[in-house]
Structure formats: structure tokens, C-alpha cells
PDB file of C-alpha atoms in Angstrom:
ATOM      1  CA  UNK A 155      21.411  62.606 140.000  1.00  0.00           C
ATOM      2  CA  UNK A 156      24.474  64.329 138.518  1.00  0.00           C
ATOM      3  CA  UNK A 157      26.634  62.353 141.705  1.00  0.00           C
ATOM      4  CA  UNK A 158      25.051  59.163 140.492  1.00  0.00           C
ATOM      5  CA  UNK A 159      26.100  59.357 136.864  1.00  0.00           C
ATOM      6  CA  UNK A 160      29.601  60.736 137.886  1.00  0.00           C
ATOM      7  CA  UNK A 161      30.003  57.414 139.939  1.00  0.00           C
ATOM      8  CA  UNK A 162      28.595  55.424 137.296  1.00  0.00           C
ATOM      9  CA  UNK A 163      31.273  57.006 135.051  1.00  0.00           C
ATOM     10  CA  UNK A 164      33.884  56.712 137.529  1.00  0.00           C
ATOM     11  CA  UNK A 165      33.366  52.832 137.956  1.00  0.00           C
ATOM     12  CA  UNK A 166      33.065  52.568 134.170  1.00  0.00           C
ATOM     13  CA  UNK A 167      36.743  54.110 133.854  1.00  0.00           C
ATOM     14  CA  UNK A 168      38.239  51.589 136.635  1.00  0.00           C
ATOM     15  CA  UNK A 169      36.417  48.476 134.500  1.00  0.00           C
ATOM     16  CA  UNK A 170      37.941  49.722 130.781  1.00  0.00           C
ATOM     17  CA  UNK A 171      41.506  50.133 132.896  1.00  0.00           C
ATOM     18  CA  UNK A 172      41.195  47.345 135.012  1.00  0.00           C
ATOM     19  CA  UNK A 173      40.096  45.361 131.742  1.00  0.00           C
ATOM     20  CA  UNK A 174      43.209  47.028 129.544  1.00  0.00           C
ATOM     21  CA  UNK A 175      46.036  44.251 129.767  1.00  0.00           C
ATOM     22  CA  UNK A 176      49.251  45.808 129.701  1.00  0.00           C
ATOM     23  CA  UNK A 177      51.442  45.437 126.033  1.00  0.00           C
ATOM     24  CA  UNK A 178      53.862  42.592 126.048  1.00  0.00           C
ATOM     25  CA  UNK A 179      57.491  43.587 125.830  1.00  0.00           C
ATOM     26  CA  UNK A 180      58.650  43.191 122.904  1.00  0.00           C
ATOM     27  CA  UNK A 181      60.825  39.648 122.527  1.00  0.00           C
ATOM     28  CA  UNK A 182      64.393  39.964 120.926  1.00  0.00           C
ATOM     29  CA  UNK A 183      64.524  37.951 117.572  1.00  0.00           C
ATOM     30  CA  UNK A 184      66.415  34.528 117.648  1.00  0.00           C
ATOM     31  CA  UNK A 185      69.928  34.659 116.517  1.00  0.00           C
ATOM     32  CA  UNK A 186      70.295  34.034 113.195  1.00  0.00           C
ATOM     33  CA  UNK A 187      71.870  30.647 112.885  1.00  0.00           C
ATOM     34  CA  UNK A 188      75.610  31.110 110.963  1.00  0.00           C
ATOM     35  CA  UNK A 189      75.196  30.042 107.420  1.00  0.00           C
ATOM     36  CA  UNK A 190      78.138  27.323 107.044  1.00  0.00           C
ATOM     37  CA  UNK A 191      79.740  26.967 103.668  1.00  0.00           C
ATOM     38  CA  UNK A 192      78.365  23.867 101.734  1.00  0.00           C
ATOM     39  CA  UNK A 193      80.205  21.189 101.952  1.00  0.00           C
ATOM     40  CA  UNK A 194      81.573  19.968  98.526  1.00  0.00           C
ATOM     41  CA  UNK A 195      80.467  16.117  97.959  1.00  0.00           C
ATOM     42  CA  UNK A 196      82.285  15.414  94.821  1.00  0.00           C
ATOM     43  CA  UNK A 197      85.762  16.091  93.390  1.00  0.00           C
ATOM     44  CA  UNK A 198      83.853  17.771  90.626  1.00  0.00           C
ATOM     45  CA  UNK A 199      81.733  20.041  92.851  1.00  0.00           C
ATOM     46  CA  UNK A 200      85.440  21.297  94.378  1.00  0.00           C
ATOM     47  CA  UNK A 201      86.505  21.813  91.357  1.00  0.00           C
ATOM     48  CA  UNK A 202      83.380  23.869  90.256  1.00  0.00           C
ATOM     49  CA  UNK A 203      83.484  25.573  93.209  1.00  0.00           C
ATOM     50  CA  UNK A 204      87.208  26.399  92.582  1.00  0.00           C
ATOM     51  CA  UNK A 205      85.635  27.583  89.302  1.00  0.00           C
ATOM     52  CA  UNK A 206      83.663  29.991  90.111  1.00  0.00           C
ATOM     53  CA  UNK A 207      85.971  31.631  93.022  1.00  0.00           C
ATOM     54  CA  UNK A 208      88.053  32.256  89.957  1.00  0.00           C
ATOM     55  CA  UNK A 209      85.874  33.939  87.809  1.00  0.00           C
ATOM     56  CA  UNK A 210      84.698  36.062  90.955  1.00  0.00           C
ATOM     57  CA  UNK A 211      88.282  37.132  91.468  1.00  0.00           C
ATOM     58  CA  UNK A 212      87.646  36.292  95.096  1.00  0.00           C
ATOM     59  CA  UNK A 213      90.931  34.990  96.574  1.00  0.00           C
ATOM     60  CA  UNK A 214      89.085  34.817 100.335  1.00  0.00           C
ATOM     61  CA  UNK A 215      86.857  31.914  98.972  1.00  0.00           C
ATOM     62  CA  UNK A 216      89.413  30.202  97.129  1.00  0.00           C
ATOM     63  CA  UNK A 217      91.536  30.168 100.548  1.00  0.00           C
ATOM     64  CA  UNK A 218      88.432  28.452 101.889  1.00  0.00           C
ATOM     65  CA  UNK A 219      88.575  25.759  99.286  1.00  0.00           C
ATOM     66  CA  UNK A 220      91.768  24.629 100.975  1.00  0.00           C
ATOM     67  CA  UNK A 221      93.754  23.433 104.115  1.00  0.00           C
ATOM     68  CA  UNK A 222      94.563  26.759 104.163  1.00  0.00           C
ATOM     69  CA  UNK A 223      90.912  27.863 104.636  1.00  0.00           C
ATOM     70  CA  UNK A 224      89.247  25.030 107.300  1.00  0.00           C
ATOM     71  CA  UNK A 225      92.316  25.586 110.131  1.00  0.00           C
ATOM     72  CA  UNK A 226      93.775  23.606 112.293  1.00  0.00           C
ATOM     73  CA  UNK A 227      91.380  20.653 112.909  1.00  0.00           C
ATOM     74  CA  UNK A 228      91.573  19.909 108.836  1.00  0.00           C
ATOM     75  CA  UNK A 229      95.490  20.437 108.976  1.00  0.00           C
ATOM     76  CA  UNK A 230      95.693  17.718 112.049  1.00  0.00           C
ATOM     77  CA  UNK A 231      93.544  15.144 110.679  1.00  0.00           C
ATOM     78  CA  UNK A 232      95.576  15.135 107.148  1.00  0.00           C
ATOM     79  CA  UNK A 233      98.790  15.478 108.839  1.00  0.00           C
ATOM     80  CA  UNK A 234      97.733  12.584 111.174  1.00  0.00           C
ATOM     81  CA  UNK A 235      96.448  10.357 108.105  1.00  0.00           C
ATOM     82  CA  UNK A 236     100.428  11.368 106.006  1.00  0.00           C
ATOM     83  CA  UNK A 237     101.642  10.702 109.293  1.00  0.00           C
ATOM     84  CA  UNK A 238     101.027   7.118 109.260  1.00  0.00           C
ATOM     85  CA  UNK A 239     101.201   6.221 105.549  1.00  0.00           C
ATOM     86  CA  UNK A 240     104.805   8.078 106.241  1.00  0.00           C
ATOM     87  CA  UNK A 241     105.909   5.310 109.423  1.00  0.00           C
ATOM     88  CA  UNK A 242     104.562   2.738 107.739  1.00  0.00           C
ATOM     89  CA  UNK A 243     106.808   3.645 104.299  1.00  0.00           C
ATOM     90  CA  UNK A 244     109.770   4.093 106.445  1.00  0.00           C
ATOM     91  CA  UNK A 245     109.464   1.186 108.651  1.00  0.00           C
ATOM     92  CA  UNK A 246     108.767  -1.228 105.246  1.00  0.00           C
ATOM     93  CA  UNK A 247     111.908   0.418 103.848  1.00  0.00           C
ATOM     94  CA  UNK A 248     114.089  -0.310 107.215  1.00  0.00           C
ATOM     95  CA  UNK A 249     112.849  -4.108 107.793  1.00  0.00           C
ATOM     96  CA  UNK A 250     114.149  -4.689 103.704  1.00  0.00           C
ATOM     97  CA  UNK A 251     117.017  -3.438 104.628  1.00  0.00           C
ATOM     98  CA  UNK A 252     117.654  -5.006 107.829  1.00  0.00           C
ATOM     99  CA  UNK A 253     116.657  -8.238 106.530  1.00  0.00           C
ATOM    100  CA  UNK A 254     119.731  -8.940 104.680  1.00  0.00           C
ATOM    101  CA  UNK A 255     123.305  -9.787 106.704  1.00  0.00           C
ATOM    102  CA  UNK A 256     125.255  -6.683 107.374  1.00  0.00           C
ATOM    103  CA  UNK A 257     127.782  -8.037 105.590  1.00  0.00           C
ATOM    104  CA  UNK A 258     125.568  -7.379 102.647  1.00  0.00           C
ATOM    105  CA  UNK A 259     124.912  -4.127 102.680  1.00  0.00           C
ATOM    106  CA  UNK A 260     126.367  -1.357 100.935  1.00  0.00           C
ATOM    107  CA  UNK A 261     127.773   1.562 103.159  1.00  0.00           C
ATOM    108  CA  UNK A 262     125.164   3.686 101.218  1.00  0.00           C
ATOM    109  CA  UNK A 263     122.464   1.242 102.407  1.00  0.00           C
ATOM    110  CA  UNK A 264     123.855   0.985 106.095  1.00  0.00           C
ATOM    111  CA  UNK A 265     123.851   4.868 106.463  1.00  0.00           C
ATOM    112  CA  UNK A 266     120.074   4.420 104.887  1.00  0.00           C
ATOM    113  CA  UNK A 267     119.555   2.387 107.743  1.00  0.00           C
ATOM    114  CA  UNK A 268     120.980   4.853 110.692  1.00  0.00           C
ATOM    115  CA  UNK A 269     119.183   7.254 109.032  1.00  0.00           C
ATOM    116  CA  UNK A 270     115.834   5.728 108.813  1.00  0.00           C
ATOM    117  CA  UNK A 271     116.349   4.972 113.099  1.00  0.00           C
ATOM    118  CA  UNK A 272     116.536   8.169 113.376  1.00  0.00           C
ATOM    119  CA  UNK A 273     113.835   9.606 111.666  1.00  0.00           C
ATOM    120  CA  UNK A 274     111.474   6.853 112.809  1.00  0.00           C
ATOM    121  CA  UNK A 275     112.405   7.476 116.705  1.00  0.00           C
ATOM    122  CA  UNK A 276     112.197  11.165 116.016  1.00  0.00           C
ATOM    123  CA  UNK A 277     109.361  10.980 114.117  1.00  0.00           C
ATOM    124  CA  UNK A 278     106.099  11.896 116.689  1.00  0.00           C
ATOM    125  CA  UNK A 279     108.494  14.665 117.853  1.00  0.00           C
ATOM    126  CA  UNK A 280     108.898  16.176 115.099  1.00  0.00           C
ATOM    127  CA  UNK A 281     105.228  15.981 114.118  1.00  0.00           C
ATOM    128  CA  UNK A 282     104.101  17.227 117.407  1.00  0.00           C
ATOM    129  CA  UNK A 283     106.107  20.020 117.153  1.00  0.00           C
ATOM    130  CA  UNK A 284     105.089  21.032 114.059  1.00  0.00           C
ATOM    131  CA  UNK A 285     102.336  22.211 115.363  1.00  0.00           C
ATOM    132  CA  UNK A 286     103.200  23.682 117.873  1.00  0.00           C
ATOM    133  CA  UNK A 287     103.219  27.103 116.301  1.00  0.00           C
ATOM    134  CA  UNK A 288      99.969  26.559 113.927  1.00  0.00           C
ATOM    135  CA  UNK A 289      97.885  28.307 115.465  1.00  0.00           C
ATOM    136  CA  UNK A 290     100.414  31.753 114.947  1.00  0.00           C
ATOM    137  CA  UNK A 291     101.504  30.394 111.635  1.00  0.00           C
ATOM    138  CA  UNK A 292      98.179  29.680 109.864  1.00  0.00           C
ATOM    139  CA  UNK A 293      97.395  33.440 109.593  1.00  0.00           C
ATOM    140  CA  UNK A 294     100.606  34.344 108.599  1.00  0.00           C
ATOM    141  CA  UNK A 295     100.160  31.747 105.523  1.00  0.00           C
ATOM    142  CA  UNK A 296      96.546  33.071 104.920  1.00  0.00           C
ATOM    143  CA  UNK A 297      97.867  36.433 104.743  1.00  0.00           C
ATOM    144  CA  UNK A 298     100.414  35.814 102.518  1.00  0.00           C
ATOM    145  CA  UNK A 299      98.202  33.548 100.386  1.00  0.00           C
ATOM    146  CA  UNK A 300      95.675  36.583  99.625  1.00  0.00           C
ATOM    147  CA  UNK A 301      98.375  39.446  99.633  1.00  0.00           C
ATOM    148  CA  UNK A 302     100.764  37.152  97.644  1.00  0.00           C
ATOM    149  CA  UNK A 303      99.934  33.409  96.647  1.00  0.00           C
ATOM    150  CA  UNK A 304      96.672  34.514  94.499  1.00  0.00           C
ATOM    151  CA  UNK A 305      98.927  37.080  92.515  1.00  0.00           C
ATOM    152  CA  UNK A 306     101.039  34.483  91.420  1.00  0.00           C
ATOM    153  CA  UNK A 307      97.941  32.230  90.172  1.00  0.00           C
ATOM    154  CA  UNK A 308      96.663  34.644  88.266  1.00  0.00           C
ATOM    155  CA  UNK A 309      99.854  35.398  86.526  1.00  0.00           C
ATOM    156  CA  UNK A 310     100.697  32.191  85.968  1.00  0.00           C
ATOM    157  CA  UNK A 311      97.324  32.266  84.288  1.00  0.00           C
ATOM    158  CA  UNK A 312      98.697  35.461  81.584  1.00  0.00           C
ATOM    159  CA  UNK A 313     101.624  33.679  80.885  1.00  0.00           C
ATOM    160  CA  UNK A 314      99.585  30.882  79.071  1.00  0.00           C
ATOM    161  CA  UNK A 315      97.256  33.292  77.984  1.00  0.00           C
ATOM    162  CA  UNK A 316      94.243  31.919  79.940  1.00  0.00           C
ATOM    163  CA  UNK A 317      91.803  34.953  80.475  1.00  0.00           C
ATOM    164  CA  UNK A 318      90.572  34.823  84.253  1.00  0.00           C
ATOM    165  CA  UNK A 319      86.623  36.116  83.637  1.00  0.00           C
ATOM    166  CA  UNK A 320      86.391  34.402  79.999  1.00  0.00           C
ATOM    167  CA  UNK A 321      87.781  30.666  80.968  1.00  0.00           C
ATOM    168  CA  UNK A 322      84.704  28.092  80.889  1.00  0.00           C
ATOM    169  CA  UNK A 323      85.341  25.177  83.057  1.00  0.00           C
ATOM    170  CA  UNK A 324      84.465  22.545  79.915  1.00  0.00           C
ATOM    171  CA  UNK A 325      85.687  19.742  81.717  1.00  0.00           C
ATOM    172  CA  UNK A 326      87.168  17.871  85.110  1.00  0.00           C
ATOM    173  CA  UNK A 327      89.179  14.992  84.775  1.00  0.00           C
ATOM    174  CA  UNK A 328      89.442  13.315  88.240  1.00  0.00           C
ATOM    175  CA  UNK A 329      91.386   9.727  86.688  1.00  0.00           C
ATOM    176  CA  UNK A 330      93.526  10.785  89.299  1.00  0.00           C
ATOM    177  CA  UNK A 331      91.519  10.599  92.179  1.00  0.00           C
ATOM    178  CA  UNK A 332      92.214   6.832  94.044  1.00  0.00           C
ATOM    179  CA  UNK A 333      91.165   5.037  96.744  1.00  0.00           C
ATOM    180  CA  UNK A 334      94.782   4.827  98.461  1.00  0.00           C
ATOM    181  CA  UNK A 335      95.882   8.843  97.752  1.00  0.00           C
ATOM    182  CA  UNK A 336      99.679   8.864  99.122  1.00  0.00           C
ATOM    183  CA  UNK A 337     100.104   5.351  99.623  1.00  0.00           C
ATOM    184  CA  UNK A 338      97.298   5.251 102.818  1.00  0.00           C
ATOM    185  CA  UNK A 339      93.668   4.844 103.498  1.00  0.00           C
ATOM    186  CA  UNK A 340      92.834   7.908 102.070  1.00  0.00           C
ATOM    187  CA  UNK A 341      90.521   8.967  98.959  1.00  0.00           C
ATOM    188  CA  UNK A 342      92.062  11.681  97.249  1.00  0.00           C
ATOM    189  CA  UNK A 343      94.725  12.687  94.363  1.00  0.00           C
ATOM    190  CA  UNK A 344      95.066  14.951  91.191  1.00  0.00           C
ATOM    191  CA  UNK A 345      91.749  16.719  89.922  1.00  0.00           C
ATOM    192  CA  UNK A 346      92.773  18.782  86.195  1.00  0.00           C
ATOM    193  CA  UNK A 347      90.396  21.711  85.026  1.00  0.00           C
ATOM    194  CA  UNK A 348      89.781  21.795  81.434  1.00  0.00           C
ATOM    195  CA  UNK A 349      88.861  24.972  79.755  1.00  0.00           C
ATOM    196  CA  UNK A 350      87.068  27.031  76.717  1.00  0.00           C
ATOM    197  CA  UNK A 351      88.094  30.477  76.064  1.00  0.00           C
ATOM    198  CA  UNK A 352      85.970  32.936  73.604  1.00  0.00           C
ATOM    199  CA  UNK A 353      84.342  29.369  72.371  1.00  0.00           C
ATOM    200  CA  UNK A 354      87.629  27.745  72.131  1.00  0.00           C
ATOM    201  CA  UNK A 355      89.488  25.090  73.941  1.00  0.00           C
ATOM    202  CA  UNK A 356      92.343  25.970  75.909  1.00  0.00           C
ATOM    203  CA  UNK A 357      95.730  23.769  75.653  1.00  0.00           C
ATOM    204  CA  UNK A 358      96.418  25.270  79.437  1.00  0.00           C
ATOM    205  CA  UNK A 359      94.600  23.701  82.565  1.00  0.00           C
ATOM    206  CA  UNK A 360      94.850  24.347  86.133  1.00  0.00           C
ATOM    207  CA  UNK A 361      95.275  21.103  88.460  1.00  0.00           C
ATOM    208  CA  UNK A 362      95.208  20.204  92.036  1.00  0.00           C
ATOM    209  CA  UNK A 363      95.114  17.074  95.157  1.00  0.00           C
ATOM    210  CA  UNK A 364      92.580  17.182  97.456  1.00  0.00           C
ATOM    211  CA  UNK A 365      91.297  14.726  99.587  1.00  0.00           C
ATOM    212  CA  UNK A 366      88.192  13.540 101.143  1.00  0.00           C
ATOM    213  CA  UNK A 367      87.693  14.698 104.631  1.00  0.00           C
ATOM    214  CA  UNK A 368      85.759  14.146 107.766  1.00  0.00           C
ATOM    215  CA  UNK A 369      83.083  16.694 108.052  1.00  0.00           C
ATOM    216  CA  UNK A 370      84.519  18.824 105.480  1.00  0.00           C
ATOM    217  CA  UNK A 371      84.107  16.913 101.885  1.00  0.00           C
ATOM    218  CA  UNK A 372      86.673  17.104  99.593  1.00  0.00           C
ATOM    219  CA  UNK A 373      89.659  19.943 100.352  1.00  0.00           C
ATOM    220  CA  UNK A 374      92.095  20.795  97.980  1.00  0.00           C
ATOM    221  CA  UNK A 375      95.422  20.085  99.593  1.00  0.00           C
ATOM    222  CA  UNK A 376      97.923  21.407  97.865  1.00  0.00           C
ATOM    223  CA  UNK A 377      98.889  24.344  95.478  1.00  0.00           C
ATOM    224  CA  UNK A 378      96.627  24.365  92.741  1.00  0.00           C
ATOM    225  CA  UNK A 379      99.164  24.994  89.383  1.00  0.00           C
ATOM    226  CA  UNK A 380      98.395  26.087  85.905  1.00  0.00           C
ATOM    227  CA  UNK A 381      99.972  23.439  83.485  1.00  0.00           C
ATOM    228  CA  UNK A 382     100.597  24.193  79.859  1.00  0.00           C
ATOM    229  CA  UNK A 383      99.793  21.929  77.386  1.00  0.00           C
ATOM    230  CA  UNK A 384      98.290  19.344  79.514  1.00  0.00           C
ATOM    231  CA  UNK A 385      96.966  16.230  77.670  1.00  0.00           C
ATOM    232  CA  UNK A 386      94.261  14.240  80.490  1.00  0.00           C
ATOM    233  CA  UNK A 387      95.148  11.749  82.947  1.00  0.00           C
ATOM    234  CA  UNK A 388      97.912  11.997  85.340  1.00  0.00           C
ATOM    235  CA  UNK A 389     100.926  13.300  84.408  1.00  0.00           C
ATOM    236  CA  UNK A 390     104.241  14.385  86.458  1.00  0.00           C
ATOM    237  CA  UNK A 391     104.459  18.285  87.180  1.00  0.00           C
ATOM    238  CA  UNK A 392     105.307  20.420  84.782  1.00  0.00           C
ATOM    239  CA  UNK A 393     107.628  22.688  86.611  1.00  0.00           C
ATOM    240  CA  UNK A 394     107.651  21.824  90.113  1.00  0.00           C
ATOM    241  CA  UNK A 395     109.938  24.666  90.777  1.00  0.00           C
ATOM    242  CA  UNK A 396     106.504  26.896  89.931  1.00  0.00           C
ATOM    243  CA  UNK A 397     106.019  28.985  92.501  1.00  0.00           C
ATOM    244  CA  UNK A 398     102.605  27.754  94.972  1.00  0.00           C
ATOM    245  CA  UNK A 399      99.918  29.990  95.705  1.00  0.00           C
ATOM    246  CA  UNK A 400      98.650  27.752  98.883  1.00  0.00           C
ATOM    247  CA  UNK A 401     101.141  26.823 101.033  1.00  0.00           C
ATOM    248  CA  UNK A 402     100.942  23.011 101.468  1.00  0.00           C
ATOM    249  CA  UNK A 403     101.840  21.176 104.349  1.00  0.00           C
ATOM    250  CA  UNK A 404     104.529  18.806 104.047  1.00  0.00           C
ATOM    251  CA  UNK A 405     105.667  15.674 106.516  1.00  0.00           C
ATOM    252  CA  UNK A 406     108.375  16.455 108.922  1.00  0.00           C
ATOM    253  CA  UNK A 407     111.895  15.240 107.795  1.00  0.00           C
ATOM    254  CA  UNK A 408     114.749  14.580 110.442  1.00  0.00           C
ATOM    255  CA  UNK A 409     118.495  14.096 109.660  1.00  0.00           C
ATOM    256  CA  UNK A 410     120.697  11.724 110.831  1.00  0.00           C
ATOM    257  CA  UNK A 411     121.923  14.223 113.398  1.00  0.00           C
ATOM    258  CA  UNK A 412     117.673  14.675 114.806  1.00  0.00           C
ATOM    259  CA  UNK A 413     117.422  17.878 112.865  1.00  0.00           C
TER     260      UNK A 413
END
């Protein structure tokens, strides 16, 4: 009897195991998917985004506002878009020229037109290498920018007395946003930030271009500046030897002599 009931027990301790099923390892969780930064849809969301990297005192997100910020494939395509509105300006400028007799022409305009050969022949040389060296040179600039570049905003800010954590963005004016932003097939030009300070408005305002981008919305293009005493609309800089926090790209130039 006792045999029987230790078999019974026996076979009743091979069914539980046999009927255990073994745990599951456990399963890694999915990558998190990289959260991108939104993409501003409006000159006015830049600029409110520009806002509020200002009152955060965060120079790293204001980079990413800019040029500066997306890299190289936002530096080609504007550079490629300048590029063409800058053939096109010099080639117009050449065939006036050339269409009058020599004869005609001033010395100054006959050197304007050797020069213009020049530049136009060297012109996708030039631009190529220009980038040549972006990749080593665009972290260099961001470097500088953050170390540097966002210094100089803010104290261009103190000398108009504009109070970095107390301005209130109270209005944008984007009049000088247009369809054909340097001459080409581009939307883009001069946004202006209007502000309140302690409930008051502020005769200082901080302007910048941008430009509408593939992909990447509206990018501010080149140095945002603090302007005093500046009425709405567009107006012509008021120092342009202000030093720039970003550094903006520029088209390549050539002499006469291919430099």
C-alpha cells in the first residue's frame, strides 16, 4: 500500500512539472524613438520659439533655431538656392553690359565686365570648395557661437537696457517676409521682435532673416541683432558693423585675379 501511494505521488510530481511551462525570457523594450525638434510652421512660431530660448538663457537651443543648428544639409540647400539667384544677378548684370558697343563703355564698366567673367567661370569652384571644409568648420562656428556669439547678444541686449528674463514678446512684425527673399524663389526675409518690459513697451527690438526650408520650416539665417529704436516695417541695419552672434554664410566672391 505505502509503494502504491509513493508511485501515485511520484507520477503526480512528473504531471505538475511536466505541466509547469517554463517563464518566458524577458523581451528588451523597443528603442525609444528620438524625439525630433518641432518643426516651426510660421515665421511667428520661429520667432516665439526664438522667444522663449531667450528667456531660458539657453544658447544650445537658440543655435538650433539656425543654419548654425540643422548642419550641413540646411547650409547646402540655402547655399544652393543664393547660389543661383547669385549667377543669375551676375549674368543679367554682364549681358547689360555687353549689350552696348565697346566703344561705349567706360573703362570702369569694361573692367566690370572682366571681372564679372571671372567670377561667373569661377563661380561653381568656388562654391564647391566652400564646402569643402564644413564639415570641420561647422563645430568650430557652433563652438564659438555658445562660448562667444550668445555673449555678445545678450550684451547687446544691456546696452539698450532690454532685461533678458523680463522682455515679453508683445509683437512680430514679419512685413518683411516675401515671396522672392534675395532676389530668388525663395520665401523668406526680415522677422522684428517687439517687446514689453515691467508692463512697458520697449523702443529696442531684436530682428532677424530666415527662410522657409525643405523639411526644416522656417530657419533663421542670419545673425539675429538688437536694433534700437526700431519703428515696424523694414528698415536698413542699424549698425551693420554690430558684431553677429551666428555666423552667417555668405556667397563666395572671386577677384579678377580667381581669388
Amino acid at each position: 500500500m505505502r509503494l502504491e501511494v509513493t508511485i501515485v505521488f511520484a507520477l503526480l510530481l512528473v504531471a505538475v512539472g511536466c505541466g509547469k511551462e517554463k517563464p518566458a525570457p524577458p523581451q528588451a523594450a523597443p528603442p525609444k524613438a528620438v524625439a525630433k525638434p518641432k518643426v516651426p510652421a510660421s515665421p511667428e512660431e520661429l520667432a516665439r520659439a526664438f522667444q522663449q530660448t531667450l528667456l531660458q538663457n539657453n544658447a544650445e537651443a537658440m543655435m538650433m533655431l539656425s543654419l548654425l543648428g540643422h548642419g550641413t544639409n540646411a547650409w547646402i540647400q540655402f547655399s544652393q538656392i543664393t547660389l543661383q539667384e547669385q549667377r543669375r544677378s551676375m549674368a543679367t548684370e554682364l549681358a547689360t553690359l555687353e549689350g552696348r558697343p565697346r566703344e561705349q563703355r567706360s573703362d570702369t564698366e569694361q573692367a566690370r565686365v572682366f571681372t564679372l567673367k571671372v567670377q561667373l567661370a569661377n563661380l561653381e569652384k568656388t562654391h564647391a570648395a566652400s564646402f569643402n571644409n564644413i564639415d570641420r568648420k561647422l563645430p568650430a562656428d557652433r563652438h564659438t557661437f555658445k562660448e562667444q556669439g550668445y555673449h555678445q547678444l545678450q550684451q547687446a541686449l544691456k546696452e539698450q537696457g532690454m532685461v533678458q528674463d523680463q522682455l515679453k514678446l508683445a509683437a512680430v512684425d514679419t512685413t518683411g517676409v516675401t515671396d522672392a527673399f534675395l532676389g530668388s524663389n525663395l520665401r523668406g526675409g526680415e522677422v522684428v521682435l517687439r517687446y514689453t518690459q515691467n508692463g512697458e513697451p520697449v523702443s529696442g527690438t531684436i530682428s532677424f532673416n530666415c527662410a522657409l526650408l525643405d523639411d526644416l520650416g522656417w530657419v533663421i539665417v542670419d545673425p539675429p541683432k538688437v536694433n534700437p529704436n526700431r519703428p515696424f516695417g523694414p528698415q536698413a541695419p542699424a549698425n551693420p558693423d554690430q558684431p553677429e552672434p551666428f555666423p552667417a554664410p555668405s556667397p563666395p566672391t572671386t577677384t579678377a585675379g580667381g581669388e
